[in-house]
Amino acid sequence: MSRLLRWPVRAASLLAALAVWQVLTAANVRLWVRFDRFPGPADVLHEFGRQVGHGQYWQDVAQSLVRILTGFALAAVLGVAAGVATARSRWAGDLLQPLFEVARPIPAIALVPVAILLFPANEQGIVFITFAAAFFPVLVGTRHAVKALPVVWEDAVRTLGGSRVRVLLQVVLPGILPGVFGGLSIGMGVAWICVISAEMISGDFGVGYRTWQAYTIVDYPGVLVGMATIGLLGYLTSAAVELAGRRLTRWLPREDRS
């Protein structure tokens, strides 16, 4: 498909979905699902305009972004470090890998009681849950990327007299970037799920808290505004991660998919 047609096609798909939504709510359709009580696009757009005009909306957005970016940044740094260490050091693998494998299957949102017990403030607990959600995808992606590196690359540098540090900086870290950014992309999505859930359970403000509050007072347009805000923020942050990944891996050969 031509590059010039891609954006019109994408826009048309969104507009078509909105049109179907409008028809179903306007006709009060009740089949397997009920649209007779569901707010239409116009109701949601009106509520969105009302919320955007108030400072509370932007405060919630800013607070959720601070939480997600703080937890994600910690997960990115520690996840990459732990992934490289466990993949390249037998001692690190024997010491840390059993702990990671036991903790990894636990859903991050199940750590809410632990966060409440460990941290004196809700803010710290929510950042911890966000960090836990993103940490393991980054760890696993990094570890697999290190193990997938061709051995001949490291052998070539060592043959030329390269030290372990030089191998790490010039072979391992550049070579694992595609796998690392794959883990980062997955981690960002999982982190958003968990930060919103944590805000709903124990937050005092944030997009997740405000969305749940709208549900408790039967403000369904407000609920959908919250959902749309979460989707938009998730899309923008994930796109930023993918853009950074493309910029840092420009040296890789790419297939032209135009």
Short mmCIF file of C-alpha atoms in Angstrom, two decimals:
data_model
loop_
_atom_site.label_atom_id
_atom_site.label_comp_id
_atom_site.label_asym_id
_atom_site.label_seq_id
_atom_site.Cartn_x
_atom_site.Cartn_y
_atom_site.Cartn_z
CA MET A 1 0.00 0.00 0.00
CA SER A 2 1.27 3.48 -0.86
CA ARG A 3 2.52 5.55 2.05
CA LEU A 4 0.18 8.36 1.02
CA LEU A 5 -2.84 6.10 1.51
CA ARG A 6 -1.90 4.64 4.88
CA TRP A 7 -2.99 7.56 7.06
CA PRO A 8 -6.33 8.10 5.26
CA VAL A 9 -7.08 4.39 5.65
CA ARG A 10 -6.26 4.51 9.36
CA ALA A 11 -8.39 7.61 9.85
CA ALA A 12 -11.25 6.00 7.93
CA SER A 13 -11.15 2.94 10.18
CA LEU A 14 -11.50 5.12 13.28
CA LEU A 15 -14.30 7.16 11.75
CA ALA A 16 -16.12 3.99 10.74
CA ALA A 17 -15.91 2.66 14.29
CA LEU A 18 -17.30 5.95 15.63
CA ALA A 19 -20.13 5.84 13.09
CA VAL A 20 -21.10 2.30 14.12
CA TRP A 21 -20.97 3.33 17.77
CA GLN A 22 -23.24 6.32 17.07
CA VAL A 23 -25.77 4.20 15.14
CA LEU A 24 -25.94 1.54 17.86
CA THR A 25 -26.46 4.04 20.69
CA ALA A 26 -28.90 6.22 18.74
CA ALA A 27 -31.02 3.16 17.86
CA ASN A 28 -30.88 1.85 21.48
CA VAL A 29 -29.83 -1.56 20.17
CA ARG A 30 -30.21 -4.47 22.61
CA LEU A 31 -28.88 -7.76 21.30
CA TRP A 32 -26.17 -9.69 23.12
CA VAL A 33 -24.96 -6.35 24.50
CA ARG A 34 -27.01 -3.34 25.52
CA PHE A 35 -26.43 0.02 23.89
CA ASP A 36 -29.63 1.62 25.18
CA ARG A 37 -27.84 2.91 28.29
CA PHE A 38 -24.47 3.40 26.65
CA PRO A 39 -23.35 7.01 26.01
CA GLY A 40 -22.82 7.98 22.40
CA PRO A 41 -19.77 9.66 20.86
CA ALA A 42 -21.36 13.12 21.15
CA ASP A 43 -21.92 12.65 24.91
CA VAL A 44 -18.36 11.51 25.41
CA LEU A 45 -16.95 14.35 23.30
CA HIS A 46 -18.98 16.89 25.29
CA GLU A 47 -17.72 15.44 28.59
CA PHE A 48 -14.16 15.37 27.26
CA GLY A 49 -14.37 19.07 26.37
CA ARG A 50 -15.71 19.86 29.82
CA GLN A 51 -12.92 17.96 31.58
CA VAL A 52 -10.15 19.40 29.41
CA GLY A 53 -11.22 22.86 30.53
CA HIS A 54 -10.58 22.01 34.19
CA GLY A 55 -7.20 21.81 35.87
CA GLN A 56 -8.13 18.57 37.64
CA TYR A 57 -7.98 16.64 34.36
CA TRP A 58 -4.45 17.79 33.59
CA GLN A 59 -3.32 17.17 37.17
CA ASP A 60 -4.53 13.58 36.90
CA VAL A 61 -2.80 13.12 33.55
CA ALA A 62 0.45 14.57 34.89
CA GLN A 63 0.34 12.40 38.01
CA SER A 64 -0.24 9.20 36.02
CA LEU A 65 2.59 10.12 33.64
CA VAL A 66 4.98 10.77 36.54
CA ARG A 67 4.12 7.39 38.03
CA ILE A 68 4.44 5.46 34.78
CA LEU A 69 7.65 7.13 33.66
CA THR A 70 9.33 6.78 37.05
CA GLY A 71 8.49 3.10 37.40
CA PHE A 72 9.30 2.38 33.76
CA ALA A 73 12.67 4.15 33.91
CA LEU A 74 13.68 2.13 36.96
CA ALA A 75 12.52 -1.08 35.28
CA ALA A 76 14.41 -0.26 32.09
CA VAL A 77 17.73 0.36 33.85
CA LEU A 78 17.53 -2.51 36.34
CA GLY A 79 15.89 -4.92 33.86
CA VAL A 80 18.64 -4.47 31.28
CA ALA A 81 21.37 -4.73 33.92
CA ALA A 82 19.85 -7.87 35.45
CA GLY A 83 19.24 -9.43 32.04
CA VAL A 84 22.83 -8.91 30.92
CA ALA A 85 24.22 -10.10 34.26
CA THR A 86 22.18 -13.32 34.42
CA ALA A 87 22.90 -14.14 30.77
CA ARG A 88 26.66 -13.54 30.87
CA SER A 89 27.61 -14.52 34.43
CA ARG A 90 27.06 -18.05 35.70
CA TRP A 91 27.25 -16.83 39.30
CA ALA A 92 24.68 -14.11 38.72
CA GLY A 93 22.42 -16.56 36.93
CA ASP A 94 22.61 -19.12 39.75
CA LEU A 95 21.98 -16.48 42.43
CA LEU A 96 19.30 -14.34 40.78
CA GLN A 97 17.56 -16.47 38.18
CA PRO A 98 15.66 -18.68 40.69
CA LEU A 99 14.34 -15.57 42.46
CA PHE A 100 13.23 -13.99 39.20
CA GLU A 101 11.52 -17.15 37.95
CA VAL A 102 9.56 -17.52 41.18
CA ALA A 103 8.47 -13.85 41.21
CA ARG A 104 7.82 -13.47 37.47
CA PRO A 105 4.49 -15.37 37.29
CA ILE A 106 2.98 -13.22 40.07
CA PRO A 107 0.75 -10.51 38.52
CA ALA A 108 2.07 -7.10 39.44
CA ILE A 109 -1.38 -5.95 40.52
CA ALA A 110 -1.36 -8.75 43.12
CA LEU A 111 1.48 -6.85 44.80
CA VAL A 112 -0.90 -4.10 45.96
CA PRO A 113 -1.18 -5.53 49.51
CA VAL A 114 2.60 -5.92 49.65
CA ALA A 115 3.08 -2.33 48.46
CA ILE A 116 0.66 -1.08 51.11
CA LEU A 117 2.62 -2.91 53.81
CA LEU A 118 6.07 -1.93 52.57
CA PHE A 119 5.67 1.71 51.59
CA PRO A 120 4.35 4.49 53.83
CA ALA A 121 2.75 6.44 50.96
CA ASN A 122 0.42 5.36 48.17
CA GLU A 123 2.62 7.17 45.65
CA GLN A 124 5.63 5.00 46.39
CA GLY A 125 3.53 1.84 46.30
CA ILE A 126 2.04 2.65 42.89
CA VAL A 127 5.49 3.37 41.44
CA PHE A 128 6.70 0.05 42.88
CA ILE A 129 3.82 -1.83 41.21
CA THR A 130 4.54 -0.07 37.90
CA PHE A 131 8.20 -0.97 38.20
CA ALA A 132 7.39 -4.64 38.92
CA ALA A 133 5.06 -4.80 35.92
CA ALA A 134 7.66 -3.50 33.46
CA PHE A 135 10.75 -5.12 34.99
CA PHE A 136 10.19 -8.73 33.96
CA PRO A 137 9.42 -8.14 30.25
CA VAL A 138 12.59 -6.06 30.02
CA LEU A 139 14.59 -8.67 31.93
CA VAL A 140 13.40 -11.58 29.77
CA GLY A 141 13.82 -9.69 26.49
CA THR A 142 17.34 -8.64 27.42
CA ARG A 143 18.39 -12.09 28.60
CA HIS A 144 17.15 -13.79 25.45
CA ALA A 145 18.81 -11.14 23.28
CA VAL A 146 22.18 -11.71 24.99
CA LYS A 147 21.95 -15.48 24.57
CA ALA A 148 21.02 -15.06 20.89
CA LEU A 149 24.16 -13.07 20.05
CA PRO A 150 26.48 -14.93 17.64
CA VAL A 151 29.52 -16.19 19.53
CA VAL A 152 31.75 -15.27 16.60
CA TRP A 153 31.20 -11.57 17.29
CA GLU A 154 32.71 -11.82 20.77
CA ASP A 155 35.46 -14.15 19.56
CA ALA A 156 36.48 -11.65 16.89
CA VAL A 157 36.87 -8.82 19.41
CA ARG A 158 38.77 -11.04 21.85
CA THR A 159 41.09 -12.20 19.08
CA LEU A 160 42.00 -8.57 18.47
CA GLY A 161 42.85 -8.14 22.15
CA GLY A 162 39.57 -6.70 23.35
CA SER A 163 38.82 -6.82 27.07
CA ARG A 164 35.56 -7.96 28.68
CA VAL A 165 34.53 -4.34 29.10
CA ARG A 166 35.16 -3.64 25.43
CA VAL A 167 33.15 -6.72 24.44
CA LEU A 168 30.29 -5.54 26.64
CA LEU A 169 30.29 -1.99 25.29
CA GLN A 170 31.01 -2.65 21.61
CA VAL A 171 29.40 -6.05 21.03
CA VAL A 172 26.84 -7.00 23.65
CA LEU A 173 25.03 -3.73 24.29
CA PRO A 174 24.67 -2.70 20.60
CA GLY A 175 23.80 -6.25 19.59
CA ILE A 176 20.96 -6.68 22.08
CA LEU A 177 19.21 -3.38 21.35
CA PRO A 178 16.44 -4.92 19.18
CA GLY A 179 15.59 -7.44 21.90
CA VAL A 180 15.82 -4.83 24.63
CA PHE A 181 13.39 -2.50 22.88
CA GLY A 182 11.05 -5.41 22.26
CA GLY A 183 10.96 -5.97 26.02
CA LEU A 184 10.60 -2.25 26.68
CA SER A 185 7.63 -2.01 24.33
CA ILE A 186 5.87 -4.91 26.05
CA GLY A 187 6.83 -3.55 29.46
CA MET A 188 5.29 -0.16 28.73
CA GLY A 189 1.95 -1.74 27.85
CA VAL A 190 1.91 -3.95 30.94
CA ALA A 191 2.97 -1.03 33.12
CA TRP A 192 -0.01 1.05 31.97
CA ILE A 193 -2.39 -1.79 32.83
CA CYS A 194 -0.98 -2.05 36.31
CA VAL A 195 -0.62 1.64 37.12
CA ILE A 196 -4.25 2.28 36.18
CA SER A 197 -5.39 -0.73 38.22
CA ALA A 198 -3.31 0.41 41.18
CA GLU A 199 -4.75 3.92 40.95
CA MET A 200 -8.25 2.44 40.96
CA ILE A 201 -7.51 0.34 44.05
CA SER A 202 -5.39 2.58 46.23
CA GLY A 203 -4.82 5.90 44.46
CA ASP A 204 -6.00 9.33 45.56
CA PHE A 205 -5.73 10.90 42.11
CA GLY A 206 -4.63 9.99 38.61
CA VAL A 207 -6.47 8.90 35.47
CA GLY A 208 -7.29 5.47 36.87
CA TYR A 209 -8.64 6.88 40.12
CA ARG A 210 -10.76 9.46 38.28
CA THR A 211 -12.15 6.81 35.91
CA TRP A 212 -13.20 4.59 38.80
CA GLN A 213 -14.68 7.55 40.65
CA ALA A 214 -16.78 8.36 37.58
CA TYR A 215 -18.07 4.78 37.55
CA THR A 216 -19.06 4.89 41.23
CA ILE A 217 -21.25 7.96 40.63
CA VAL A 218 -22.73 6.44 37.43
CA ASP A 219 -21.04 9.01 35.18
CA TYR A 220 -20.65 6.78 32.13
CA PRO A 221 -19.44 9.53 29.75
CA GLY A 222 -16.76 10.28 32.35
CA VAL A 223 -15.77 6.61 32.41
CA LEU A 224 -15.31 6.58 28.64
CA VAL A 225 -13.34 9.82 28.75
CA GLY A 226 -11.01 8.15 31.23
CA MET A 227 -10.69 5.09 29.01
CA ALA A 228 -9.96 7.24 25.96
CA THR A 229 -7.35 9.20 27.93
CA ILE A 230 -5.66 5.98 29.06
CA GLY A 231 -5.63 4.68 25.49
CA LEU A 232 -4.15 7.90 24.13
CA LEU A 233 -1.45 8.11 26.80
CA GLY A 234 -0.58 4.45 26.32
CA TYR A 235 -0.33 4.93 22.56
CA LEU A 236 1.90 8.00 22.86
CA THR A 237 4.30 6.44 25.38
CA SER A 238 4.53 3.16 23.46
CA ALA A 239 5.11 5.08 20.22
CA ALA A 240 7.89 7.04 21.93
CA VAL A 241 9.59 3.79 22.99
CA GLU A 242 9.30 2.34 19.48
CA LEU A 243 10.58 5.57 17.91
CA ALA A 244 13.60 5.54 20.22
CA GLY A 245 14.20 1.91 19.29
CA ARG A 246 14.12 2.68 15.56
CA ARG A 247 16.50 5.61 15.99
CA LEU A 248 19.00 3.57 18.03
CA THR A 249 18.92 0.58 15.68
CA ARG A 250 19.18 2.44 12.38
CA TRP A 251 22.29 0.43 11.58
CA LEU A 252 20.19 -2.73 11.18
CA PRO A 253 19.07 -3.72 7.66
CA ARG A 254 15.35 -3.08 7.19
CA GLU A 255 12.84 -4.43 4.71
CA ASP A 256 10.88 -1.86 2.75
CA ARG A 257 7.20 -2.54 3.51
CA SER A 258 5.74 0.34 1.55
#
